[in-house]
PDB file of C-alpha atoms in Angstrom:
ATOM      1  CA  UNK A1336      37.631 -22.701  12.337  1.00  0.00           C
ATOM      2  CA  UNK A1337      34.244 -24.753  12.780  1.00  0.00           C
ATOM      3  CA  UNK A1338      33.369 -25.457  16.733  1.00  0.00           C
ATOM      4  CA  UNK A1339      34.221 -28.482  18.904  1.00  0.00           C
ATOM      5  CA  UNK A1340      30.775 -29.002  18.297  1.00  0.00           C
ATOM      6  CA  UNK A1341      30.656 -29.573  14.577  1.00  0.00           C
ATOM      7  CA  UNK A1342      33.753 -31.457  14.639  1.00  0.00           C
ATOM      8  CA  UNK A1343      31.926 -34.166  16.783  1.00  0.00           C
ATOM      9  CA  UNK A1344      29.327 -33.956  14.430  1.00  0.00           C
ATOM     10  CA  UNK A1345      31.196 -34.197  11.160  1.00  0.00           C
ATOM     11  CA  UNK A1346      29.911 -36.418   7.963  1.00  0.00           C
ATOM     12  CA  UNK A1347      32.548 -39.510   8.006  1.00  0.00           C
ATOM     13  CA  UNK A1348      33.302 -41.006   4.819  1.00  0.00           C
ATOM     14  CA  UNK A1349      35.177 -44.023   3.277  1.00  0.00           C
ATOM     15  CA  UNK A1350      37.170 -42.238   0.594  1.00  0.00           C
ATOM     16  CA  UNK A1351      37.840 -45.544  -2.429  1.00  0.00           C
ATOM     17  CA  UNK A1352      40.484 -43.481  -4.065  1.00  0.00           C
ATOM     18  CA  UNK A1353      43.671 -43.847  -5.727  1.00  0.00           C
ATOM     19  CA  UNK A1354      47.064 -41.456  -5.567  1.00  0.00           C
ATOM     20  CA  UNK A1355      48.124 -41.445  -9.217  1.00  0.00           C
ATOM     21  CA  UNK A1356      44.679 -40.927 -10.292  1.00  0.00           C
ATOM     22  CA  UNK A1357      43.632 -36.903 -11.139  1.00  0.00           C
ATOM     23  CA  UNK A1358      40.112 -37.503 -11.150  1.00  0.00           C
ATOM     24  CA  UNK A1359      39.950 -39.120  -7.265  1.00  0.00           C
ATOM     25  CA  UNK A1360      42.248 -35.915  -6.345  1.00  0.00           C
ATOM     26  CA  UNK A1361      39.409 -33.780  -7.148  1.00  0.00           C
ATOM     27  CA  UNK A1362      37.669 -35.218  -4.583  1.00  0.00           C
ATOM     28  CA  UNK A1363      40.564 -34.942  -2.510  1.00  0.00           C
ATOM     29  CA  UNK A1364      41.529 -31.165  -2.981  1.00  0.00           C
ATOM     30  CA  UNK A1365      37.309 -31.037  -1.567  1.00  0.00           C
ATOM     31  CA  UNK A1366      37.480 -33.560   1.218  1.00  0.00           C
ATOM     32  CA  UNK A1367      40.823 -31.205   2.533  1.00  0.00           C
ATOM     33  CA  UNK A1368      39.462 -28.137   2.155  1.00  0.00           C
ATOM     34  CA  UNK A1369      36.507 -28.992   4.313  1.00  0.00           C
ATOM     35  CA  UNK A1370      38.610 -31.351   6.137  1.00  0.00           C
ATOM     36  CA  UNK A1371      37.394 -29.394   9.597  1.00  0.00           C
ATOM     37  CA  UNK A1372      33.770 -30.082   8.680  1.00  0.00           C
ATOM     38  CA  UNK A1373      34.043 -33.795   6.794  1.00  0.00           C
ATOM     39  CA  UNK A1374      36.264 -36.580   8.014  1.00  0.00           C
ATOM     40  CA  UNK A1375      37.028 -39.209   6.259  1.00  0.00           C
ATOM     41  CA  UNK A1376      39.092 -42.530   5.747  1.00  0.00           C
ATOM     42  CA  UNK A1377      41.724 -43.165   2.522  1.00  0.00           C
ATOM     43  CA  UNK A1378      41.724 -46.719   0.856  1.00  0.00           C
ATOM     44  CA  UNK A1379      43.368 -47.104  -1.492  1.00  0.00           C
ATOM     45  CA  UNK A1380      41.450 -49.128  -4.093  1.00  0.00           C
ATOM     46  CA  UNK A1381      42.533 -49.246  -7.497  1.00  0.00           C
ATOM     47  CA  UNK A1382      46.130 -49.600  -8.790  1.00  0.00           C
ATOM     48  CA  UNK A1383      48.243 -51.732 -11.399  1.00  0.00           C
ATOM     49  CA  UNK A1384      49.567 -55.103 -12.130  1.00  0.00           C
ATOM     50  CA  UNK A1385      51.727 -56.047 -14.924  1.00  0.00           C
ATOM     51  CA  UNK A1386      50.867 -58.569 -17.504  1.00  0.00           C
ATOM     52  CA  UNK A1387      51.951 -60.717 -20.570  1.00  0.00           C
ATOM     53  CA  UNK A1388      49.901 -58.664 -23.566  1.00  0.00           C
ATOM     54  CA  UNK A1389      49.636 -61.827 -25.244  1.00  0.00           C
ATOM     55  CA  UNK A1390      47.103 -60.478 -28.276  1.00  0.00           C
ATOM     56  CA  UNK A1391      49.132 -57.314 -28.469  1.00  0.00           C
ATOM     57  CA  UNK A1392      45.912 -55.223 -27.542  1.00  0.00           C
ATOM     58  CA  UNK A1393      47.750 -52.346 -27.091  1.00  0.00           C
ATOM     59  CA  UNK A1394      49.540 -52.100 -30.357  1.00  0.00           C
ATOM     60  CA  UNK A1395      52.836 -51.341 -28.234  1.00  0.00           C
ATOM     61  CA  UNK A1396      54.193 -55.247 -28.509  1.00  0.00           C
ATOM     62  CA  UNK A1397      54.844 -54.429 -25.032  1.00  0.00           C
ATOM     63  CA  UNK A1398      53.190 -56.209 -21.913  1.00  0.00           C
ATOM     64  CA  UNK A1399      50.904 -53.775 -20.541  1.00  0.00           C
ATOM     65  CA  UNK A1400      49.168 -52.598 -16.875  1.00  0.00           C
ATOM     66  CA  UNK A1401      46.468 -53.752 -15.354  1.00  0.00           C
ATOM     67  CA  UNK A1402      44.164 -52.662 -12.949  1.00  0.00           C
ATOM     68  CA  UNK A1403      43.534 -54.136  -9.995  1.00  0.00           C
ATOM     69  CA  UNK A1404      40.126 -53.258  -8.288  1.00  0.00           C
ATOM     70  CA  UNK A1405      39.106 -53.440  -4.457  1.00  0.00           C
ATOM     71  CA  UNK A1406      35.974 -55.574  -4.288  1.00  0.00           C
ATOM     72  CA  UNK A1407      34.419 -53.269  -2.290  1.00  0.00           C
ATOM     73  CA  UNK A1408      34.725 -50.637  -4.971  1.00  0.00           C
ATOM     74  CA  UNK A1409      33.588 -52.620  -7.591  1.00  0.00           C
ATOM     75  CA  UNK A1410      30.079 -53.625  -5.316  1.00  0.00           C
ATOM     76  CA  UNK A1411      29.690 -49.623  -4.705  1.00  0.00           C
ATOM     77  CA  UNK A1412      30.546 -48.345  -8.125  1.00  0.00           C
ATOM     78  CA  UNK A1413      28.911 -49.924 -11.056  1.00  0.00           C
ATOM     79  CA  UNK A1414      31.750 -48.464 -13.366  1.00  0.00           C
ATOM     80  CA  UNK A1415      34.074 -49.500 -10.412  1.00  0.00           C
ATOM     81  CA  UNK A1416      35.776 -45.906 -10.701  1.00  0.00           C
ATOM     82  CA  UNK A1417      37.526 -43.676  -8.150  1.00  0.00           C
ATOM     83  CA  UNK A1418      36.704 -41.460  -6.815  1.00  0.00           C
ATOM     84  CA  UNK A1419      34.009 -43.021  -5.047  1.00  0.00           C
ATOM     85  CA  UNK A1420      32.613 -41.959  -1.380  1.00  0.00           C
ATOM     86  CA  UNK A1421      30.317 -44.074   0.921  1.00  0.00           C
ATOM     87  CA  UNK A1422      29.138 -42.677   4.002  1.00  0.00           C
ATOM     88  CA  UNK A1423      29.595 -44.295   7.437  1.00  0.00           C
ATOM     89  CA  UNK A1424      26.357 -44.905   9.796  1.00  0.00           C
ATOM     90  CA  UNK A1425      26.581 -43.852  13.864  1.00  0.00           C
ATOM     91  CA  UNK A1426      28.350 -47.191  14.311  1.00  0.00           C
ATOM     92  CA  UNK A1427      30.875 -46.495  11.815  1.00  0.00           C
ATOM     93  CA  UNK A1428      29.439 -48.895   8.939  1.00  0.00           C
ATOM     94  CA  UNK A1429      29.907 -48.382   5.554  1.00  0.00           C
ATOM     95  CA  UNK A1430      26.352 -47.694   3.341  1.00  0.00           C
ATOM     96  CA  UNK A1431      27.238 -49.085  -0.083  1.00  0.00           C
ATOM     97  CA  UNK A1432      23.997 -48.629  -1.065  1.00  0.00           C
ATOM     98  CA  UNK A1433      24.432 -44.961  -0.683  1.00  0.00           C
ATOM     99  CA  UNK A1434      27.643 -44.380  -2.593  1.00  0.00           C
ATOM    100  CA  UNK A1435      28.658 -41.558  -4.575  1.00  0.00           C
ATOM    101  CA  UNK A1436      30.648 -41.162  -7.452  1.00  0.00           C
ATOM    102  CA  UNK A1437      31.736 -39.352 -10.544  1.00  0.00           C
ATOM    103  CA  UNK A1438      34.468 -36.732  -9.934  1.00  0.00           C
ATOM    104  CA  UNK A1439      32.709 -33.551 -10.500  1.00  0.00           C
ATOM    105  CA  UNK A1440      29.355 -34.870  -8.264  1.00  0.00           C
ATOM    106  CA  UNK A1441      31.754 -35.949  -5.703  1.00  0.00           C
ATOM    107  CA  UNK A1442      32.990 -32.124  -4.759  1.00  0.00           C
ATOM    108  CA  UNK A1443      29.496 -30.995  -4.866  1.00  0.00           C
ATOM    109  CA  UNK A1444      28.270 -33.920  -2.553  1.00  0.00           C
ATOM    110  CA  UNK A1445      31.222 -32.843  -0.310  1.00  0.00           C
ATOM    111  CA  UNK A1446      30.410 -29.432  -0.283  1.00  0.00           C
ATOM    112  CA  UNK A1447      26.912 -29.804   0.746  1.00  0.00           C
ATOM    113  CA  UNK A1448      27.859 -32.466   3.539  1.00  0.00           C
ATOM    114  CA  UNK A1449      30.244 -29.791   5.075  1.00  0.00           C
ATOM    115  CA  UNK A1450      27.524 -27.321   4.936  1.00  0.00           C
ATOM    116  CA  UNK A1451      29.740 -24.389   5.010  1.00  0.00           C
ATOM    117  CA  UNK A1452      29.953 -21.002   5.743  1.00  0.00           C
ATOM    118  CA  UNK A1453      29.377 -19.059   2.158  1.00  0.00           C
ATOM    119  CA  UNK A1454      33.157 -18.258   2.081  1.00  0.00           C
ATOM    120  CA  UNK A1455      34.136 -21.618   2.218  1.00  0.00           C
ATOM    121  CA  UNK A1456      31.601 -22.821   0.250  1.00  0.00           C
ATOM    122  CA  UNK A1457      32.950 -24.747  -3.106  1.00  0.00           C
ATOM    123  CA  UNK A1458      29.565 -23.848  -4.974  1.00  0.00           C
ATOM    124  CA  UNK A1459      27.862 -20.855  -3.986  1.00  0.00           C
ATOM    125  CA  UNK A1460      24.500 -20.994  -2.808  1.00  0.00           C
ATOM    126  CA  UNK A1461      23.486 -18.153  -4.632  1.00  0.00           C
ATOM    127  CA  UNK A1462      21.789 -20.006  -7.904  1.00  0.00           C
ATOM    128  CA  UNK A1463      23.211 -17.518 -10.602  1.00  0.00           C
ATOM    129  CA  UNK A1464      27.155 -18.415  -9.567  1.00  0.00           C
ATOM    130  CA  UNK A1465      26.174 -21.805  -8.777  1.00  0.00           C
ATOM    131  CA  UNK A1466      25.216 -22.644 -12.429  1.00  0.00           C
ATOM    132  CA  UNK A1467      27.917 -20.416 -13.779  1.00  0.00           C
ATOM    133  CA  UNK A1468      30.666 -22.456 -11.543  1.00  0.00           C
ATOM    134  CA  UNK A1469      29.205 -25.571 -13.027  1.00  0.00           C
ATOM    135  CA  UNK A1470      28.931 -25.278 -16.630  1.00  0.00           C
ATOM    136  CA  UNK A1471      32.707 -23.798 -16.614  1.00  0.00           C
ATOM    137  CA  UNK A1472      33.587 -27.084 -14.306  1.00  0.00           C
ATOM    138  CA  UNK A1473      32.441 -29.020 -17.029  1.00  0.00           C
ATOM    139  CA  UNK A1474      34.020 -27.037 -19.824  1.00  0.00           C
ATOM    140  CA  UNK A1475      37.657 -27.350 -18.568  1.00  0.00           C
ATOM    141  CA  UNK A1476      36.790 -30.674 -17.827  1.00  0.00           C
ATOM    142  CA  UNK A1477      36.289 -31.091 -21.509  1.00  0.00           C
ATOM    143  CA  UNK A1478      38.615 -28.041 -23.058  1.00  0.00           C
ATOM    144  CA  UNK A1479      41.499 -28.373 -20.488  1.00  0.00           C
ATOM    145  CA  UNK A1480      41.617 -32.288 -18.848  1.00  0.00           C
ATOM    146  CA  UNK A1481      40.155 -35.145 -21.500  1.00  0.00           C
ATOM    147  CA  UNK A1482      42.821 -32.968 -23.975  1.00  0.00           C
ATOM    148  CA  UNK A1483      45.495 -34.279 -21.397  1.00  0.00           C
ATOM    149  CA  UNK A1484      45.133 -38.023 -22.390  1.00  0.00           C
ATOM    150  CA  UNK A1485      45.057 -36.833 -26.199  1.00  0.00           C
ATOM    151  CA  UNK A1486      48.690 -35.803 -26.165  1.00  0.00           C
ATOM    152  CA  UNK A1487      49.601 -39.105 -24.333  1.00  0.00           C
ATOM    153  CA  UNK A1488      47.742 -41.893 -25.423  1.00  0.00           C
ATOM    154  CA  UNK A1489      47.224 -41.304 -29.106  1.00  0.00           C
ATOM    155  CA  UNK A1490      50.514 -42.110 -31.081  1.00  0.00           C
ATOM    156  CA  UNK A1491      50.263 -40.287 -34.292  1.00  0.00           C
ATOM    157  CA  UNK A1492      52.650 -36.966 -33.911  1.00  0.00           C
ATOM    158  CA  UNK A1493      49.625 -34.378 -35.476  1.00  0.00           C
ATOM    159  CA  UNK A1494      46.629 -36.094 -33.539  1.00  0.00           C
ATOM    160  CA  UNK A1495      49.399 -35.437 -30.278  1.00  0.00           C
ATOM    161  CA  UNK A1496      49.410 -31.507 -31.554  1.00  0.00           C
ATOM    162  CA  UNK A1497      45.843 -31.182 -32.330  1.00  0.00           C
ATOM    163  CA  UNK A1498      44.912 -32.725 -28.728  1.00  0.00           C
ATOM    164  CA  UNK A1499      47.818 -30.076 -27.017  1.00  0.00           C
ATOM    165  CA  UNK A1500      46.278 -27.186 -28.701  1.00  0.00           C
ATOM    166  CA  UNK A1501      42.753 -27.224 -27.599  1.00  0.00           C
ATOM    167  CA  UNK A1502      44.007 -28.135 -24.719  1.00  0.00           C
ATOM    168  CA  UNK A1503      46.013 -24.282 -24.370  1.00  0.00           C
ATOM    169  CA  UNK A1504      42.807 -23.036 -26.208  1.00  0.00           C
ATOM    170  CA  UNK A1505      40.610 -24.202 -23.145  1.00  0.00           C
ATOM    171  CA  UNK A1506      43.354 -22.572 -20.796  1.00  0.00           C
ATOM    172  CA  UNK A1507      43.368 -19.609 -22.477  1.00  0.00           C
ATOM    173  CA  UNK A1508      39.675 -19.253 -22.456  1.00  0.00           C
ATOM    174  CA  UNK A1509      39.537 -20.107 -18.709  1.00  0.00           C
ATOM    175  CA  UNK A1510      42.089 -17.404 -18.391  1.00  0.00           C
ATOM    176  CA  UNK A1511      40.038 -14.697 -20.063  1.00  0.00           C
ATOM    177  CA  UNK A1512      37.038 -16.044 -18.158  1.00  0.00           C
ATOM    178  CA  UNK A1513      39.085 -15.500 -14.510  1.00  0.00           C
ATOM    179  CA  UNK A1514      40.753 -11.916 -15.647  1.00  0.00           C
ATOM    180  CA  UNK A1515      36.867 -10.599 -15.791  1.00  0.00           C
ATOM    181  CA  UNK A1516      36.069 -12.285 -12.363  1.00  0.00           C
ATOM    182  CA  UNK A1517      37.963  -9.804 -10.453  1.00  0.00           C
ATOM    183  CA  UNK A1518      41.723 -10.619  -8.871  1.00  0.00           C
ATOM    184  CA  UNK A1519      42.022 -13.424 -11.011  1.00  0.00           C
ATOM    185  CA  UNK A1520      43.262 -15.497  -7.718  1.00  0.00           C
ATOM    186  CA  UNK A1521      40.461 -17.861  -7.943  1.00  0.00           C
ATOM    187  CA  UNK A1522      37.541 -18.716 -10.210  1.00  0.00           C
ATOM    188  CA  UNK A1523      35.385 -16.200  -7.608  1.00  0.00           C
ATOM    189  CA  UNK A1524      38.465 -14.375  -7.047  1.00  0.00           C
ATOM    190  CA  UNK A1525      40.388 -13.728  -4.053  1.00  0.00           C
ATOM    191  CA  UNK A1526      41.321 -16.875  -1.897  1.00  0.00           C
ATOM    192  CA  UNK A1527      37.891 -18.205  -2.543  1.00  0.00           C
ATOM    193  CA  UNK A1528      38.226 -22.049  -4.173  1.00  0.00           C
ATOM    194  CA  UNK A1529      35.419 -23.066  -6.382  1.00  0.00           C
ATOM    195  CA  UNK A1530      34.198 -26.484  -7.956  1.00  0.00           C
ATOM    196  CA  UNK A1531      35.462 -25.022 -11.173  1.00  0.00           C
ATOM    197  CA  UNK A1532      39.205 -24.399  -9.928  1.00  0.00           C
ATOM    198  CA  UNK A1533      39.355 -27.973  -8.456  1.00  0.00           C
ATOM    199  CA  UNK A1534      37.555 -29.586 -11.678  1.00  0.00           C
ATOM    200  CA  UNK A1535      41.000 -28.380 -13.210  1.00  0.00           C
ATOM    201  CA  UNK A1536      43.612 -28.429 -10.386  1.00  0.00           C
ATOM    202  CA  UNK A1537      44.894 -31.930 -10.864  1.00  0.00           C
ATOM    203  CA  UNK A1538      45.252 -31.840 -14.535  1.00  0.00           C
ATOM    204  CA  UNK A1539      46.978 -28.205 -14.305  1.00  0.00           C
ATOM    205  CA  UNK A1540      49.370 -29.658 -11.558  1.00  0.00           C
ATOM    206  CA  UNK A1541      50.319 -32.449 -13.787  1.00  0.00           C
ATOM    207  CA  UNK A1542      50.656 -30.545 -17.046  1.00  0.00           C
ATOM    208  CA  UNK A1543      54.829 -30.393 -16.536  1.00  0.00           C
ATOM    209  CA  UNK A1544      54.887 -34.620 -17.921  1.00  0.00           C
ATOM    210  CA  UNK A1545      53.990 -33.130 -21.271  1.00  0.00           C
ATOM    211  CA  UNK A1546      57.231 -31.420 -21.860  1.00  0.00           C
ATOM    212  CA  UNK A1547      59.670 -34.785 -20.441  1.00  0.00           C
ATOM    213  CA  UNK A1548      57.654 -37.418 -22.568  1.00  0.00           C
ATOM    214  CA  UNK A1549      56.710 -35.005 -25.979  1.00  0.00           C
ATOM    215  CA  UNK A1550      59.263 -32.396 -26.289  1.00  0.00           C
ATOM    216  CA  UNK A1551      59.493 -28.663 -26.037  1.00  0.00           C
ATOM    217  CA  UNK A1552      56.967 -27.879 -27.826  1.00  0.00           C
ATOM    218  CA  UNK A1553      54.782 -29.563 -25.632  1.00  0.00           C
ATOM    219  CA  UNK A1554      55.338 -26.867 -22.654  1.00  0.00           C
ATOM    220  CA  UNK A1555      52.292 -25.042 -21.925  1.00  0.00           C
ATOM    221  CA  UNK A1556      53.331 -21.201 -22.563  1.00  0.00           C
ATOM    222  CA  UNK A1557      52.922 -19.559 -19.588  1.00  0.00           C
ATOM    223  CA  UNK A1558      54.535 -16.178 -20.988  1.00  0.00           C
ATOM    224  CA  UNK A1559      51.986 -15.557 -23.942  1.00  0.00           C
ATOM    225  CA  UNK A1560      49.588 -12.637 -22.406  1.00  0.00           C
ATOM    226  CA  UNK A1561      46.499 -14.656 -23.124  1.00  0.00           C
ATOM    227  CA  UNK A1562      47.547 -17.116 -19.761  1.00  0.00           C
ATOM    228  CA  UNK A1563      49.025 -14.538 -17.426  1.00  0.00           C
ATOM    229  CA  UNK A1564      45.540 -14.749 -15.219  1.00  0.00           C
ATOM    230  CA  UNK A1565      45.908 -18.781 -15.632  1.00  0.00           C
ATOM    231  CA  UNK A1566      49.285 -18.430 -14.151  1.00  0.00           C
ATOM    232  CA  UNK A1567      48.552 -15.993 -11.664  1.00  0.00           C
ATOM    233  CA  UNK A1568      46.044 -18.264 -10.545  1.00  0.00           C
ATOM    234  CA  UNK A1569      48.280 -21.279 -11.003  1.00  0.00           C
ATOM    235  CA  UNK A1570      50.602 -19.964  -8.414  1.00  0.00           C
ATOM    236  CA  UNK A1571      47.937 -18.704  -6.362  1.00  0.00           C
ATOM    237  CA  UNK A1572      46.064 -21.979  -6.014  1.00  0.00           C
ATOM    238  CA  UNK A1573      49.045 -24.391  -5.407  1.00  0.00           C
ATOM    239  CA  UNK A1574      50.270 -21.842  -2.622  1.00  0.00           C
ATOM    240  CA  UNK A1575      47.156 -22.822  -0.319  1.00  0.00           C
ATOM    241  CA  UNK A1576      47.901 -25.306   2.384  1.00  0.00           C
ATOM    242  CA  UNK A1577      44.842 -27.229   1.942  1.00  0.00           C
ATOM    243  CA  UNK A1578      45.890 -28.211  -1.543  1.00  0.00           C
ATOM    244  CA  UNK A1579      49.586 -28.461  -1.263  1.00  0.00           C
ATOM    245  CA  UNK A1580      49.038 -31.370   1.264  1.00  0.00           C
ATOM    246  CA  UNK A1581      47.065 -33.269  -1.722  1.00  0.00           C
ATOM    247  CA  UNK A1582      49.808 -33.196  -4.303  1.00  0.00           C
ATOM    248  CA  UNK A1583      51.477 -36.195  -5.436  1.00  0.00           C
ATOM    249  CA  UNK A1584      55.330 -36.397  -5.381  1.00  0.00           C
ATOM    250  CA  UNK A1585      56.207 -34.900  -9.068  1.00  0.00           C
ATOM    251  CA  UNK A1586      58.552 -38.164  -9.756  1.00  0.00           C
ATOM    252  CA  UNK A1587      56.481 -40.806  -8.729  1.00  0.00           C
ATOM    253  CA  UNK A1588      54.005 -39.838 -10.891  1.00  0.00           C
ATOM    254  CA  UNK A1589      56.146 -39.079 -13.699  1.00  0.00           C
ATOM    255  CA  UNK A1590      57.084 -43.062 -13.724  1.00  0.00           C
ATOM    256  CA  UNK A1591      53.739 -43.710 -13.416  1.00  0.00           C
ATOM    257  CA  UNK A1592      52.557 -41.763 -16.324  1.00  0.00           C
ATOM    258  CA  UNK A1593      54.980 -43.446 -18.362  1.00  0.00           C
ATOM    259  CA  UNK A1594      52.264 -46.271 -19.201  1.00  0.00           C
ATOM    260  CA  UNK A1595      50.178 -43.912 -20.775  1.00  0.00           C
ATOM    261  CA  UNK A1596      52.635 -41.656 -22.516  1.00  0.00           C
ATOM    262  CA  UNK A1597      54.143 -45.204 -24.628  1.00  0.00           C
ATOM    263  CA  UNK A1598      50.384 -46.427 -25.013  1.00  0.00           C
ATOM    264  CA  UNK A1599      50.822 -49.611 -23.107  1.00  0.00           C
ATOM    265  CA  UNK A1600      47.768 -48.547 -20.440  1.00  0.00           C
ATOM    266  CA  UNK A1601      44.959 -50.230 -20.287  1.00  0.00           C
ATOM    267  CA  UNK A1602      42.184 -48.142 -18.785  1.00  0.00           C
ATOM    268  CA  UNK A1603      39.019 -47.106 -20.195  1.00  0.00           C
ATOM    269  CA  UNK A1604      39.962 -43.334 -20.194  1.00  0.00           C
ATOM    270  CA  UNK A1605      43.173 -44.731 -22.087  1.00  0.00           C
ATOM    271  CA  UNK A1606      40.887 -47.469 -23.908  1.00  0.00           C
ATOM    272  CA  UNK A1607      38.407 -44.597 -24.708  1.00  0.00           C
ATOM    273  CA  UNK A1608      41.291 -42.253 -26.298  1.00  0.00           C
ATOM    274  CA  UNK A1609      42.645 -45.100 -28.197  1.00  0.00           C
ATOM    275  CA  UNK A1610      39.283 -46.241 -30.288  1.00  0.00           C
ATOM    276  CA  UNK A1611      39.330 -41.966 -31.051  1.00  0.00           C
ATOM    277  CA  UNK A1612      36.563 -40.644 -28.469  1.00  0.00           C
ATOM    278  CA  UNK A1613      38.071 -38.336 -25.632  1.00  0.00           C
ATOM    279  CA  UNK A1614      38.238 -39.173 -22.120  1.00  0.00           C
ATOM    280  CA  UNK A1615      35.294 -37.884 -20.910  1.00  0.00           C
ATOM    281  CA  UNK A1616      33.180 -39.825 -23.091  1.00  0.00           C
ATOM    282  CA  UNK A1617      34.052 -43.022 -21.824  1.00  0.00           C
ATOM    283  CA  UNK A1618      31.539 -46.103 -22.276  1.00  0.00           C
ATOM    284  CA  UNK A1619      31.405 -49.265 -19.720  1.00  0.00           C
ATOM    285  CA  UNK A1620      30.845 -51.684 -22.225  1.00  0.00           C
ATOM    286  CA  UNK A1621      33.302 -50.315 -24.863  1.00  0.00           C
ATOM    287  CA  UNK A1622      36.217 -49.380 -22.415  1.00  0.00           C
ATOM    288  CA  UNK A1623      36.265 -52.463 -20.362  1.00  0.00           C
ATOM    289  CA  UNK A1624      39.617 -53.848 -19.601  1.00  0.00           C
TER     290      UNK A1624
END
């Protein structure tokens, strides 16, 4: 529990976020588990409208969503993306000039405002875990979340399969990865949370959609041997308090992922999965909406 002293003290932030949106809860699952040692303020700052979709851009012949962008997100994020954090001065005003963004540099800029002890520390400082906890950040990022939108957004039944199983490969090679780290509770094992665990946390939590909207078949197989570490830590992870307070209600989000699931979203990670790139490789002036 961090001192009276270093709660007066603690970093304040203006958290641009949004609840449905996996890659802002990253940053939340961080901004929680330091929340002793970081304070910050919600706004929520990007969301949906519904409009005519007059040129049929979608290919759905259905109107589609919109979204609808807080202006100051759009000044402090060139992409005008959530998550993004700005930092408060003494006098509680907001630097946009300082902002920070991109999901997987927003948990590392968290963890280095809250300045941990090395327990609680999301990357370790020693330099050998560090880089090891990033590149396999970034490889479920790729392997085991941009697969997510695959299955959704793309509406031909084989490109759907081929996007669910790399997806389960990249789970099953995170599992293997975790079984050789020790209690497989955590990417560092034990209790310990990691940038890696939370790159894949809110993709893992929302996984169950892909069974109501695809069928069956679309269930990720928790009882094949290869993923009894990923389940293990599956339970293990969404049994900490920090993180259960982050997740969204399970039906609520289920309507909302509706819009991508019958292609009528219009995002760039849905725009980006549509013209056949994955979600990660999103591109301003191609995905614009």
């Amino acid at each position: 529990m961090a001192s009276q002293s270093a709660k007066q003290a603690a970093p304040k932030l203006r958290y641009l976020s949004a609840w449905f949106c996996p890659y802002a809860h990253r940053a939340t699952i961080a901004l929680e588990h330091h929340a002793d040692l970081v304070s910050y303020e919600w706004v929520e700052a990007l969301g949906w409208e519904q409009r005519n979709d007059k040129n049929n851009v979608t290919g759905t012949g259905k109107e589609w969503w919109y979204h609808w962008k807080a202006d100051e997100l759009t000044r402090s994020n060139p992409s005008g993306l959530v998550p993004t954090l700005i930092p408060l001065d003494e006098d509680g005003e907001p630097n946009e000039e300082k902002s920070v963004y991109e999901s997987l540099i927003t948990i590392d800029y968290i963890d280095a405002l809250a300045n941990a002890e090395e327990q609680q520390r999301l990357v370790p400082s020693d330099p050998y875990l560090a880089a090891k906890c990033r590149y396999w950040a970034d490889k479920v990022n790729r392997e085991c979340c941009s697969p997510y939108y695959g299955v959704l957004v793309r509406t031909d039944e084989e490109e759907r399969m081929e996007n669910f199983n790399k997806l389960v490969s990249g789970l099953k090679a995170f599992s293997r990865e975790i079984e050789k780290n020790g209690d497989g509770k955590t990417f560092l094992g034990g209790d310990r949370l990691s940038n890696t665990d939370i790159s894949l946390m809110p993709w893992a939590f929302r996984y169950y959609i892909f069974e109501h909207y695809r069928g069956e078949e679309y269930a990720i197989p928790y009882d094949e041997p290869e993923l009894h570490a990923y389940k293990e830590w599956f339970d293990n992870v969404f049994s900490l308090e920090s993180v259960k307070r982050t997740l969204p209600d399970k039906d609520r989000y289920l309507e909302h992922i509706g819009k991508y699931a019958d292609s009528s979203a219009r995002s760039k990670v849905a725009n980006a999965v549509r013209r056949g790139v994955s979600a990660h490789e999103i591109e301003d002036d191609k995905d614009t909406y």
